Amino acid sequence: MDAAMDRIRRVTLVWMITALVLFPAMTLLGYLIRRFQASPTPAAHPEWFYSLLTLHALGMVGTWFVSSMAGVSYLLSRYVRPSPAVSLGAFFGTLAGVVLVCLATVGGFFGAGWYFLFPLPLYPNGAWPAWATALFFGALALLGTSWLVWALDVLRAISQRYSLSAALCLHYLGASTEPEVPPIVLITTVSLIVCISGLVSAVIVLVLFAAHWAGWLNVDALLMKNLTFLFGHTLVNISLYLGLGIVYEVLPGYAGRPWKTNRIVAMAWSSILFLVLFAYFHHLYMDFAQPGWVQTLGQIASYFLSLPAAAVTIFGVLNLIYGASMRWTPASTLFVLGVLGWAIGGVAAVIDATVAVNFVFHNTLWVPAHFHTYFLAGLVFFVLGFIDHLGRELSPGEEPKGLSKFTVALLVVGAYGFVATFYWSGASSVPRRFAAYPDEVMRGAAHARTSLVFIHVFLLGMILYLWMAGRRCVRALFS
Amino acid sequence: MRTCVVLLILGLPMALPAPDSPPIEDQYLYQALPDVPLKLSDGSEARLSQLSSGKPLLVTFVFTRCAGICSPLLRSLKGAAAKAEGGFRILAISFDPRDTPADLSALAAHVGVAQKQGWNFAIAAPADMQRIAKVTGFWFQWDSTSRQYDHPGLVLVVDRGRILRMRAGGTVPAAFLQEALEETRGKLAKSYPLPGKVAFRCFQYDPATGELAFDWGAVLMLLPGGVAIVLAVVVFRRGRTRVRISMKNSLMWP
Amino acid sequence: MTVQLKALYLFLAIAALLILVFALAALSTTSSIPANASAASRLRKSFAILLGLVLLAALGLTLPNTPYPRQADVPEKVVFVVAKQFAFGLSETPITTEEQWEAVSSSAPLEIPAGALVEFRVTSFDVNHGFGVYTAGGRLLAQTQAMPGYVNRLRLRLDRPGKYPVLCLELCGMQHHEMRGAFVVR
């Protein structure tokens, strides 16, 4: 193993250990949020609820974005050379950003939500000081810049071996299979182009916010909302796609069969590149100011994004494992379970992306229900699976088989039990992001109490997982 | 925009229109017009519901001896109606008890409109005129010095007997009429922006066409996608001098 | 059956189907079946076409059924709604100043006639809020966003008399969960 590869390996381990620390911490915040909602009495300190909610959401989105980026960068280094220095730079940028976000939320009670919908950050109504808003925006600018540079570097690495059309597998559309491009290269290229558009959108939002704050412009709320969701939706969406890139690359090794790019895979991912930029319109269905054709476009794009997902990725995974001599390890189990969770969450998402349904689901707990399904039981499983895979590769040794099975079972039961309480609440009209429930929807408190049980189960699974996989990672880092 | 009227007269009493202020559209929206009997300029009788059935009806209030805004308003309405598409009727109701069908015919001839173009001139009984005034905010007052009625200029767009839109003032812009008629045909704006200086609107509502037109905000919405594509192309062009990297298959496969 | 329940049952049914398919695939790994690329490709093709048709049918069924106002009926009443941290003001006359908003947001709930088509003209004086109309039993009936600078028109016909609470459905600050409004159908 050469020195460059060793650096890539080490920086990946640093990222993964960070994810393993941040994830339980952010889960604990989620626990506290549900504790608030479980209380039948009015919230005594709602400022804590809203600032922890903001930190939990941004923390989770950030954690899974960086860990899927780090995982993909590592796997890509089989084919191309992403710079470990840029990755490390992004790591320190992220770390500093996390510290600033913590200061703004826990220290300054900034509680406008992770996507800080204009103009709420400027109307704290006494809940947080102006410096907390400034700090939050500063943190976002730092995070956004670090991630933008990182994304550009990974694209640069790909560009050293593939042309843009080759990386997007456009030649496969014309039935040519030369040069052969692994799916992870295609997926990463598509995802990072989308990611850059999201980050550019965040930059525009921040600039317009600053201009409005300074009194130079009176900014249009509808434009800001569009840009905010272009940023928020794509960032979340491409984290999942990068996670799938990991699955495409690693799962075939466990199935003992190849999973290659072909015409249909190329078609699927190029259609995603196009469709994903229009899907975010489904966040604005209840803004009647948005023209009707935009809403229709949003529903069509959201619906048809499920076609490549189902016919290529989900079908592809099932086809890969069907009748294969699978090596079932925690990694391969978590990958397959993660694809299942992604699919189930996707179904809930498509249902909610129907304008007529969104009318009674928008901003109810159905929304966190669906995204927790494909995050908690999807992307989290992909990354935990990758960490297990990486740990075993770099630091061999076996745990008792029963213990790993038990751990995975705890994670699955915890995750699905937890999201079930959200679906239950969402279908019974309980609004999301309430620090405490008014009498009409007090049933939300009972659902929240049930969810606490499942958070305990999940956290127990997480502790066992940390003990197994975390130890390997630390051992590998200092070997 | 329709709410301009509202905001321009901020601070005026909202409950009832005081004489000398025109009625405010938002206060009378969707009010049902009373189905009063009318005497038409050709001497025949009709009920208001007959005139408003089947087609949208534009209603305005005039008196034939008016030396003020009545004739200019009717001419403006005529001009706007000529530019507007689609079938609709126009009804000018006289609120002056002195007016006769012959007076109204003379006024129609003076303005240059006829019944077969969809124009109707009619007289309402004073009690009925009061009922109409109540649901429309229209008012009139005899001024003995000028020997004229003091009254606002008002045009109602009536759809299936209810006030869909209303415009106060001495003129009827073609755009207003077009937008209102679009609304009767179901091209309804789900939302409308409030007046105010806002930078970069995404979709500007264009009252002339009833459509939402692109504005600079929409360009800003397309910018992220455009920048991402340009950046990707730039990065990949720089990477043209490709370095061949040997595959390290042994690294990943367990 | 409410839209919410229909959506929930549809979701549970598809989720159960997915779990079943994944379980069958996972169980098949105990017996080694050689990969059959052409059979898989045929199956994928049929599946993609079927799913595409299902999606098109679902679009055709649901897209005409949007909550946006249409000109099918002329509303009988208009209600002006202004959201502001942390209450909804509902009034029969336009609310254009903070003082008017103060007055209507603290007065007795507005009454609207049962069975009448009512148009709510919803806007905000400060940040984004969500105008969510609930039944007294806590079922969400309808919503629209209250966005500063825009007036959204939400049309609603309510037959059942009683009090209808309005909850805020967009995070708007520290008392978001306590922000309310109400009207009475009589």
mmCIF file of N, CA, C and O in Angstrom, chain A residues 1-2 5 74-75 78-81 152 155-156 159-164 193 196-197 200-201 204 217-218 220 222-223 226-227 230 253 280 288-293 327 389 393, chain B residues 190-191 196-203 212 214 217-218 220-221 223-225 227-229 231-233 235-236 238-249 251-254:
data_model
loop_
_atom_site.group_PDB
_atom_site.id
_atom_site.type_symbol
_atom_site.label_atom_id
_atom_site.label_comp_id
_atom_site.label_asym_id
_atom_site.label_seq_id
_atom_site.Cartn_x
_atom_site.Cartn_y
_atom_site.Cartn_z
ATOM 1 N N MET A 1 0.844 -1.202 0.000
ATOM 2 C CA MET A 1 0.000 0.000 0.000
ATOM 3 C C MET A 1 0.878 1.250 0.000
ATOM 4 O O MET A 1 1.737 1.406 0.851
ATOM 5 N N ASP A 2 0.670 2.113 -0.998
ATOM 6 C CA ASP A 2 1.551 3.279 -1.073
ATOM 7 C C ASP A 2 1.118 4.363 -0.082
ATOM 8 O O ASP A 2 0.061 4.285 0.548
ATOM 9 N N MET A 5 -2.279 6.174 -0.720
ATOM 10 C CA MET A 5 -3.422 5.342 -0.354
ATOM 11 C C MET A 5 -3.593 5.317 1.156
ATOM 12 O O MET A 5 -4.709 5.314 1.682
ATOM 13 N N TYR A 74 -13.440 7.401 -0.749
ATOM 14 C CA TYR A 74 -12.551 6.276 -0.470
ATOM 15 C C TYR A 74 -12.693 5.195 -1.540
ATOM 16 O O TYR A 74 -11.698 4.708 -2.097
ATOM 17 N N LEU A 75 -13.947 4.848 -1.844
ATOM 18 C CA LEU A 75 -14.179 3.786 -2.821
ATOM 19 C C LEU A 75 -13.738 4.208 -4.212
ATOM 20 O O LEU A 75 -13.250 3.397 -4.995
ATOM 21 N N ARG A 78 -10.162 3.584 -5.872
ATOM 22 C CA ARG A 78 -9.784 2.424 -6.695
ATOM 23 C C ARG A 78 -9.547 2.854 -8.136
ATOM 24 O O ARG A 78 -8.834 2.191 -8.874
ATOM 25 N N TYR A 79 -10.241 3.890 -8.557
ATOM 26 C CA TYR A 79 -10.204 4.275 -9.969
ATOM 27 C C TYR A 79 -9.508 5.607 -10.195
ATOM 28 O O TYR A 79 -8.858 5.806 -11.196
ATOM 29 N N VAL A 80 -9.729 6.541 -9.264
ATOM 30 C CA VAL A 80 -9.179 7.893 -9.437
ATOM 31 C C VAL A 80 -8.596 8.346 -8.099
ATOM 32 O O VAL A 80 -8.675 7.628 -7.109
ATOM 33 N N ARG A 81 -8.015 9.529 -8.068
ATOM 34 C CA ARG A 81 -7.340 9.970 -6.844
ATOM 35 C C ARG A 81 -7.915 11.262 -6.291
ATOM 36 O O ARG A 81 -7.399 12.340 -6.581
ATOM 37 N N LEU A 152 -15.865 19.773 -5.686
ATOM 38 C CA LEU A 152 -15.128 20.118 -6.907
ATOM 39 C C LEU A 152 -13.868 19.267 -7.027
ATOM 40 O O LEU A 152 -13.485 18.849 -8.124
ATOM 41 N N LEU A 155 -14.763 15.831 -8.263
ATOM 42 C CA LEU A 155 -15.021 15.912 -9.707
ATOM 43 C C LEU A 155 -13.714 16.041 -10.479
ATOM 44 O O LEU A 155 -13.537 15.440 -11.539
ATOM 45 N N ARG A 156 -12.793 16.845 -9.924
ATOM 46 C CA ARG A 156 -11.480 17.011 -10.565
ATOM 47 C C ARG A 156 -10.778 15.657 -10.679
ATOM 48 O O ARG A 156 -10.219 15.306 -11.723
ATOM 49 N N SER A 159 -12.250 13.734 -13.354
ATOM 50 C CA SER A 159 -11.952 14.315 -14.663
ATOM 51 C C SER A 159 -10.558 13.901 -15.149
ATOM 52 O O SER A 159 -10.272 13.989 -16.339
ATOM 53 N N GLN A 160 -9.687 13.491 -14.223
ATOM 54 C CA GLN A 160 -8.342 13.104 -14.645
ATOM 55 C C GLN A 160 -8.347 11.789 -15.392
ATOM 56 O O GLN A 160 -7.397 11.445 -16.071
ATOM 57 N N ARG A 161 -9.413 11.017 -15.222
ATOM 58 C CA ARG A 161 -9.435 9.742 -15.916
ATOM 59 C C ARG A 161 -10.552 9.672 -16.955
ATOM 60 O O ARG A 161 -10.413 8.971 -17.950
ATOM 61 N N TYR A 162 -11.657 10.390 -16.691
ATOM 62 C CA TYR A 162 -12.812 10.286 -17.577
ATOM 63 C C TYR A 162 -13.171 11.667 -18.109
ATOM 64 O O TYR A 162 -13.032 12.662 -17.396
ATOM 65 N N SER A 163 -13.659 11.701 -19.331
ATOM 66 C CA SER A 163 -14.234 12.947 -19.829
ATOM 67 C C SER A 163 -15.613 13.097 -19.194
ATOM 68 O O SER A 163 -16.139 12.144 -18.606
ATOM 69 N N LEU A 164 -16.204 14.305 -19.295
ATOM 70 C CA LEU A 164 -17.510 14.518 -18.658
ATOM 71 C C LEU A 164 -18.559 13.570 -19.236
ATOM 72 O O LEU A 164 -19.338 12.959 -18.507
ATOM 73 N N ILE A 193 -22.740 17.103 -9.347
ATOM 74 C CA ILE A 193 -23.223 18.236 -10.147
ATOM 75 C C ILE A 193 -24.491 18.804 -9.495
ATOM 76 O O ILE A 193 -24.637 20.017 -9.324
ATOM 77 N N ILE A 196 -23.523 20.646 -6.326
ATOM 78 C CA ILE A 196 -22.981 21.991 -6.565
ATOM 79 C C ILE A 196 -24.127 22.970 -6.798
ATOM 80 O O ILE A 196 -24.123 24.082 -6.264
ATOM 81 N N SER A 197 -25.146 22.555 -7.554
ATOM 82 C CA SER A 197 -26.264 23.475 -7.784
ATOM 83 C C SER A 197 -26.939 23.819 -6.451
ATOM 84 O O SER A 197 -27.306 24.962 -6.221
ATOM 85 N N VAL A 200 -24.640 26.256 -4.594
ATOM 86 C CA VAL A 200 -24.693 27.591 -5.218
ATOM 87 C C VAL A 200 -25.990 28.291 -4.798
ATOM 88 O O VAL A 200 -26.005 29.489 -4.492
ATOM 89 N N SER A 201 -27.064 27.514 -4.767
ATOM 90 C CA SER A 201 -28.336 28.069 -4.333
ATOM 91 C C SER A 201 -28.240 28.597 -2.905
ATOM 92 O O SER A 201 -28.762 29.667 -2.586
ATOM 93 N N ILE A 204 -26.581 31.928 -2.922
ATOM 94 C CA ILE A 204 -27.485 33.011 -3.329
ATOM 95 C C ILE A 204 -28.415 33.372 -2.166
ATOM 96 O O ILE A 204 -28.652 34.551 -1.891
ATOM 97 N N LEU A 217 -31.936 45.655 -0.165
ATOM 98 C CA LEU A 217 -32.961 45.088 -1.036
ATOM 99 C C LEU A 217 -34.145 44.670 -0.185
ATOM 100 O O LEU A 217 -33.983 44.344 0.984
ATOM 101 N N ASN A 218 -35.313 44.652 -0.814
ATOM 102 C CA ASN A 218 -36.448 44.021 -0.165
ATOM 103 C C ASN A 218 -36.676 42.716 -0.922
ATOM 104 O O ASN A 218 -37.135 42.706 -2.046
ATOM 105 N N ASP A 220 -37.881 39.022 -2.187
ATOM 106 C CA ASP A 220 -39.145 38.328 -2.395
ATOM 107 C C ASP A 220 -39.149 36.989 -1.640
ATOM 108 O O ASP A 220 -38.264 36.153 -1.830
ATOM 109 N N LEU A 222 -41.088 34.432 -1.905
ATOM 110 C CA LEU A 222 -41.316 33.242 -2.730
ATOM 111 C C LEU A 222 -40.028 32.795 -3.421
ATOM 112 O O LEU A 222 -39.727 31.599 -3.490
ATOM 113 N N LEU A 223 -39.247 33.758 -3.875
ATOM 114 C CA LEU A 223 -37.959 33.421 -4.486
ATOM 115 C C LEU A 223 -37.069 32.740 -3.464
ATOM 116 O O LEU A 223 -36.443 31.714 -3.738
ATOM 117 N N ASN A 226 -38.086 29.154 -2.841
ATOM 118 C CA ASN A 226 -37.654 28.289 -3.944
ATOM 119 C C ASN A 226 -36.168 27.960 -3.825
ATOM 120 O O ASN A 226 -35.775 26.796 -3.932
ATOM 121 N N LEU A 227 -35.361 28.977 -3.600
ATOM 122 C CA LEU A 227 -33.914 28.757 -3.525
ATOM 123 C C LEU A 227 -33.552 27.918 -2.307
ATOM 124 O O LEU A 227 -32.666 27.069 -2.367
ATOM 125 N N LEU A 230 -34.380 24.397 -3.117
ATOM 126 C CA LEU A 230 -33.447 23.892 -4.124
ATOM 127 C C LEU A 230 -32.179 23.434 -3.412
ATOM 128 O O LEU A 230 -31.635 22.363 -3.704
ATOM 129 N N GLY A 253 -19.361 -7.357 -4.129
ATOM 130 C CA GLY A 253 -18.324 -8.180 -3.521
ATOM 131 C C GLY A 253 -18.899 -9.210 -2.566
ATOM 132 O O GLY A 253 -18.367 -10.322 -2.436
ATOM 133 N N TYR A 280 -37.873 19.476 -6.280
ATOM 134 C CA TYR A 280 -38.016 20.257 -5.039
ATOM 135 C C TYR A 280 -39.277 21.109 -5.034
ATOM 136 O O TYR A 280 -39.704 21.584 -3.982
ATOM 137 N N PHE A 288 -49.701 28.895 -2.898
ATOM 138 C CA PHE A 288 -50.568 29.010 -4.061
ATOM 139 C C PHE A 288 -50.033 30.047 -5.042
ATOM 140 O O PHE A 288 -50.481 30.141 -6.175
ATOM 141 N N ALA A 289 -49.058 30.851 -4.572
ATOM 142 C CA ALA A 289 -48.475 31.874 -5.441
ATOM 143 C C ALA A 289 -47.612 31.249 -6.531
ATOM 144 O O ALA A 289 -47.340 31.873 -7.545
ATOM 145 N N GLN A 290 -47.170 30.025 -6.301
ATOM 146 C CA GLN A 290 -46.383 29.325 -7.318
ATOM 147 C C GLN A 290 -47.323 28.967 -8.468
ATOM 148 O O GLN A 290 -48.405 28.439 -8.218
ATOM 149 N N PRO A 291 -46.935 29.223 -9.712
ATOM 150 C CA PRO A 291 -47.858 28.944 -10.825
ATOM 151 C C PRO A 291 -48.248 27.469 -10.899
ATOM 152 O O PRO A 291 -47.476 26.595 -10.510
ATOM 153 N N GLY A 292 -49.448 27.241 -11.426
ATOM 154 C CA GLY A 292 -49.981 25.875 -11.489
ATOM 155 C C GLY A 292 -49.098 24.921 -12.260
ATOM 156 O O GLY A 292 -48.919 23.773 -11.850
ATOM 157 N N TRP A 293 -48.506 25.376 -13.352
ATOM 158 C CA TRP A 293 -47.695 24.452 -14.150
ATOM 159 C C TRP A 293 -46.434 24.038 -13.394
ATOM 160 O O TRP A 293 -45.908 22.946 -13.594
ATOM 161 N N ARG A 327 -22.544 -13.545 1.103
ATOM 162 C CA ARG A 327 -21.889 -13.550 2.413
ATOM 163 C C ARG A 327 -22.656 -12.545 3.255
ATOM 164 O O ARG A 327 -22.541 -11.343 3.044
ATOM 165 N N HIS A 389 -17.786 -2.628 6.745
ATOM 166 C CA HIS A 389 -16.995 -3.165 5.633
ATOM 167 C C HIS A 389 -15.556 -2.673 5.724
ATOM 168 O O HIS A 389 -14.598 -3.456 5.637
ATOM 169 N N GLU A 393 -12.046 -4.741 6.698
ATOM 170 C CA GLU A 393 -10.988 -4.793 5.693
ATOM 171 C C GLU A 393 -9.655 -4.360 6.290
ATOM 172 O O GLU A 393 -8.620 -4.942 5.997
ATOM 173 N N LYS B 190 -54.472 31.847 -8.307
ATOM 174 C CA LYS B 190 -54.636 31.228 -6.992
ATOM 175 C C LYS B 190 -54.151 32.157 -5.914
ATOM 176 O O LYS B 190 -54.444 31.992 -4.752
ATOM 177 N N SER B 191 -53.359 33.110 -6.338
ATOM 178 C CA SER B 191 -52.692 33.973 -5.380
ATOM 179 C C SER B 191 -52.302 35.227 -6.119
ATOM 180 O O SER B 191 -52.198 35.226 -7.334
ATOM 181 N N GLY B 196 -45.808 46.538 -3.536
ATOM 182 C CA GLY B 196 -44.668 46.867 -2.697
ATOM 183 C C GLY B 196 -43.430 46.612 -3.507
ATOM 184 O O GLY B 196 -43.443 45.804 -4.428
ATOM 185 N N LYS B 197 -42.361 47.323 -3.176
ATOM 186 C CA LYS B 197 -41.149 47.164 -3.963
ATOM 187 C C LYS B 197 -40.413 45.941 -3.471
ATOM 188 O O LYS B 197 -39.939 45.881 -2.343
ATOM 189 N N VAL B 198 -40.375 44.924 -4.296
ATOM 190 C CA VAL B 198 -39.688 43.703 -3.931
ATOM 191 C C VAL B 198 -38.714 43.381 -5.049
ATOM 192 O O VAL B 198 -39.058 43.459 -6.223
ATOM 193 N N ALA B 199 -37.482 43.038 -4.644
ATOM 194 C CA ALA B 199 -36.480 42.727 -5.657
ATOM 195 C C ALA B 199 -36.651 41.285 -6.116
ATOM 196 O O ALA B 199 -36.972 40.411 -5.317
ATOM 197 N N PHE B 200 -36.432 41.030 -7.372
ATOM 198 C CA PHE B 200 -36.414 39.677 -7.929
ATOM 199 C C PHE B 200 -37.641 38.847 -7.616
ATOM 200 O O PHE B 200 -37.557 37.839 -6.934
ATOM 201 N N ARG B 201 -38.796 39.264 -8.075
ATOM 202 C CA ARG B 201 -39.929 38.353 -7.960
ATOM 203 C C ARG B 201 -39.683 37.184 -8.905
ATOM 204 O O ARG B 201 -39.067 37.338 -9.956
ATOM 205 N N CYS B 202 -40.192 35.996 -8.535
ATOM 206 C CA CYS B 202 -39.954 34.856 -9.429
ATOM 207 C C CYS B 202 -40.965 34.839 -10.547
ATOM 208 O O CYS B 202 -40.657 34.593 -11.678
ATOM 209 N N PHE B 203 -42.228 35.015 -10.176
ATOM 210 C CA PHE B 203 -43.271 34.915 -11.177
ATOM 211 C C PHE B 203 -44.138 36.155 -11.036
ATOM 212 O O PHE B 203 -44.812 36.321 -10.032
ATOM 213 N N LEU B 212 -48.918 34.282 -15.472
ATOM 214 C CA LEU B 212 -47.761 34.616 -14.669
ATOM 215 C C LEU B 212 -46.559 34.644 -15.598
ATOM 216 O O LEU B 212 -46.295 33.689 -16.317
ATOM 217 N N PHE B 214 -42.405 35.292 -16.374
ATOM 218 C CA PHE B 214 -41.104 35.177 -15.715
ATOM 219 C C PHE B 214 -40.573 36.548 -15.349
ATOM 220 O O PHE B 214 -40.770 37.522 -16.054
ATOM 221 N N GLY B 217 -36.364 37.046 -10.751
ATOM 222 C CA GLY B 217 -36.227 36.015 -9.723
ATOM 223 C C GLY B 217 -36.136 34.635 -10.333
ATOM 224 O O GLY B 217 -35.396 33.774 -9.857
ATOM 225 N N ALA B 218 -36.872 34.409 -11.416
ATOM 226 C CA ALA B 218 -36.841 33.106 -12.076
ATOM 227 C C ALA B 218 -35.457 32.838 -12.652
ATOM 228 O O ALA B 218 -34.990 31.699 -12.669
ATOM 229 N N LEU B 220 -32.724 33.900 -11.272
ATOM 230 C CA LEU B 220 -31.927 33.490 -10.104
ATOM 231 C C LEU B 220 -32.195 32.032 -9.750
ATOM 232 O O LEU B 220 -31.318 31.332 -9.257
ATOM 233 N N MET B 221 -33.425 31.569 -10.008
ATOM 234 C CA MET B 221 -33.752 30.176 -9.708
ATOM 235 C C MET B 221 -33.060 29.217 -10.664
ATOM 236 O O MET B 221 -32.797 28.069 -10.317
ATOM 237 N N LEU B 223 -30.154 29.920 -12.008
ATOM 238 C CA LEU B 223 -28.716 30.134 -11.883
ATOM 239 C C LEU B 223 -27.970 28.939 -11.256
ATOM 240 O O LEU B 223 -26.951 28.512 -11.800
ATOM 241 N N PRO B 224 -28.460 28.381 -10.110
ATOM 242 C CA PRO B 224 -27.698 27.284 -9.501
ATOM 243 C C PRO B 224 -27.444 26.120 -10.458
ATOM 244 O O PRO B 224 -26.302 25.648 -10.571
ATOM 245 N N GLY B 225 -28.479 25.694 -11.176
ATOM 246 C CA GLY B 225 -28.304 24.599 -12.125
ATOM 247 C C GLY B 225 -27.297 24.969 -13.206
ATOM 248 O O GLY B 225 -26.420 24.183 -13.554
ATOM 249 N N VAL B 227 -24.864 27.278 -13.072
ATOM 250 C CA VAL B 227 -23.507 27.383 -12.531
ATOM 251 C C VAL B 227 -22.920 25.992 -12.330
ATOM 252 O O VAL B 227 -21.737 25.739 -12.642
ATOM 253 N N ALA B 228 -23.743 25.046 -11.844
ATOM 254 C CA ALA B 228 -23.247 23.691 -11.603
ATOM 255 C C ALA B 228 -22.772 23.057 -12.906
ATOM 256 O O ALA B 228 -21.704 22.438 -12.957
ATOM 257 N N ILE B 229 -23.544 23.240 -13.970
ATOM 258 C CA ILE B 229 -23.161 22.637 -15.255
ATOM 259 C C ILE B 229 -21.880 23.282 -15.784
ATOM 260 O O ILE B 229 -20.944 22.589 -16.199
ATOM 261 N N LEU B 231 -19.540 24.819 -14.040
ATOM 262 C CA LEU B 231 -18.407 24.408 -13.203
ATOM 263 C C LEU B 231 -17.957 23.005 -13.577
ATOM 264 O O LEU B 231 -16.760 22.715 -13.674
ATOM 265 N N ALA B 232 -18.924 22.102 -13.782
ATOM 266 C CA ALA B 232 -18.583 20.726 -14.135
ATOM 267 C C ALA B 232 -17.820 20.704 -15.453
ATOM 268 O O ALA B 232 -16.777 20.031 -15.573
ATOM 269 N N VAL B 233 -18.313 21.465 -16.432
ATOM 270 C CA VAL B 233 -17.641 21.487 -17.737
ATOM 271 C C VAL B 233 -16.223 22.040 -17.593
ATOM 272 O O VAL B 233 -15.266 21.472 -18.126
ATOM 273 N N VAL B 235 -14.279 22.086 -14.888
ATOM 274 C CA VAL B 235 -13.428 21.138 -14.159
ATOM 275 C C VAL B 235 -12.989 20.010 -15.100
ATOM 276 O O VAL B 235 -11.814 19.631 -15.137
ATOM 277 N N PHE B 236 -13.940 19.489 -15.882
ATOM 278 C CA PHE B 236 -13.597 18.366 -16.749
ATOM 279 C C PHE B 236 -12.708 18.783 -17.925
ATOM 280 O O PHE B 236 -11.909 17.991 -18.404
ATOM 281 N N ARG B 238 -10.385 21.072 -17.716
ATOM 282 C CA ARG B 238 -9.038 21.185 -17.138
ATOM 283 C C ARG B 238 -8.404 19.826 -16.944
ATOM 284 O O ARG B 238 -7.192 19.689 -16.995
ATOM 285 N N GLY B 239 -9.263 18.831 -16.692
ATOM 286 C CA GLY B 239 -8.734 17.486 -16.430
ATOM 287 C C GLY B 239 -8.420 16.715 -17.693
ATOM 288 O O GLY B 239 -8.220 15.514 -17.657
ATOM 289 N N ARG B 240 -8.376 17.416 -18.863
ATOM 290 C CA ARG B 240 -8.208 16.708 -20.130
ATOM 291 C C ARG B 240 -6.902 15.952 -20.229
ATOM 292 O O ARG B 240 -6.843 14.888 -20.821
ATOM 293 N N THR B 241 -5.881 16.574 -19.634
ATOM 294 C CA THR B 241 -4.608 15.855 -19.621
ATOM 295 C C THR B 241 -4.729 14.775 -18.567
ATOM 296 O O THR B 241 -4.351 14.950 -17.425
ATOM 297 N N ARG B 242 -5.363 13.688 -18.970
ATOM 298 C CA ARG B 242 -5.729 12.672 -17.991
ATOM 299 C C ARG B 242 -4.524 11.840 -17.555
ATOM 300 O O ARG B 242 -3.718 11.429 -18.365
ATOM 301 N N VAL B 243 -4.454 11.638 -16.264
ATOM 302 C CA VAL B 243 -3.394 10.801 -15.722
ATOM 303 C C VAL B 243 -3.966 9.403 -15.596
ATOM 304 O O VAL B 243 -4.996 9.206 -14.960
ATOM 305 N N ARG B 244 -3.337 8.452 -16.207
ATOM 306 C CA ARG B 244 -3.815 7.071 -16.073
ATOM 307 C C ARG B 244 -3.457 6.559 -14.690
ATOM 308 O O ARG B 244 -2.324 6.651 -14.253
ATOM 309 N N ILE B 245 -4.449 6.092 -13.992
ATOM 310 C CA ILE B 245 -4.187 5.568 -12.662
ATOM 311 C C ILE B 245 -4.392 4.068 -12.722
ATOM 312 O O ILE B 245 -5.422 3.590 -13.207
ATOM 313 N N SER B 246 -3.419 3.349 -12.232
ATOM 314 C CA SER B 246 -3.555 1.895 -12.296
ATOM 315 C C SER B 246 -4.605 1.459 -11.285
ATOM 316 O O SER B 246 -4.721 1.994 -10.193
ATOM 317 N N MET B 247 -5.392 0.503 -11.677
ATOM 318 C CA MET B 247 -6.463 0.012 -10.804
ATOM 319 C C MET B 247 -5.837 -0.759 -9.643
ATOM 320 O O MET B 247 -4.887 -1.506 -9.820
ATOM 321 N N LYS B 248 -6.412 -0.538 -8.493
ATOM 322 C CA LYS B 248 -5.928 -1.278 -7.331
ATOM 323 C C LYS B 248 -7.058 -2.189 -6.849
ATOM 324 O O LYS B 248 -7.667 -1.970 -5.816
ATOM 325 N N ASN B 249 -7.313 -3.174 -7.670
ATOM 326 C CA ASN B 249 -8.441 -4.038 -7.364
ATOM 327 C C ASN B 249 -8.301 -4.742 -6.030
ATOM 328 O O ASN B 249 -9.268 -4.948 -5.317
ATOM 329 N N LEU B 251 -7.359 -3.737 -3.400
ATOM 330 C CA LEU B 251 -7.587 -2.906 -2.222
ATOM 331 C C LEU B 251 -8.963 -3.135 -1.603
ATOM 332 O O LEU B 251 -9.122 -3.215 -0.391
ATOM 333 N N MET B 252 -9.993 -3.202 -2.456
ATOM 334 C CA MET B 252 -11.343 -3.141 -1.929
ATOM 335 C C MET B 252 -12.002 -4.489 -1.702
ATOM 336 O O MET B 252 -12.849 -4.625 -0.855
ATOM 337 N N TRP B 253 -11.637 -5.433 -2.530
ATOM 338 C CA TRP B 253 -12.430 -6.665 -2.474
ATOM 339 C C TRP B 253 -12.042 -7.499 -1.293
ATOM 340 O O TRP B 253 -10.887 -7.847 -1.112
ATOM 341 N N PRO B 254 -12.983 -7.848 -0.491
ATOM 342 C CA PRO B 254 -12.672 -8.578 0.723
ATOM 343 C C PRO B 254 -12.350 -10.050 0.427
ATOM 344 O O PRO B 254 -12.705 -10.549 -0.610
#
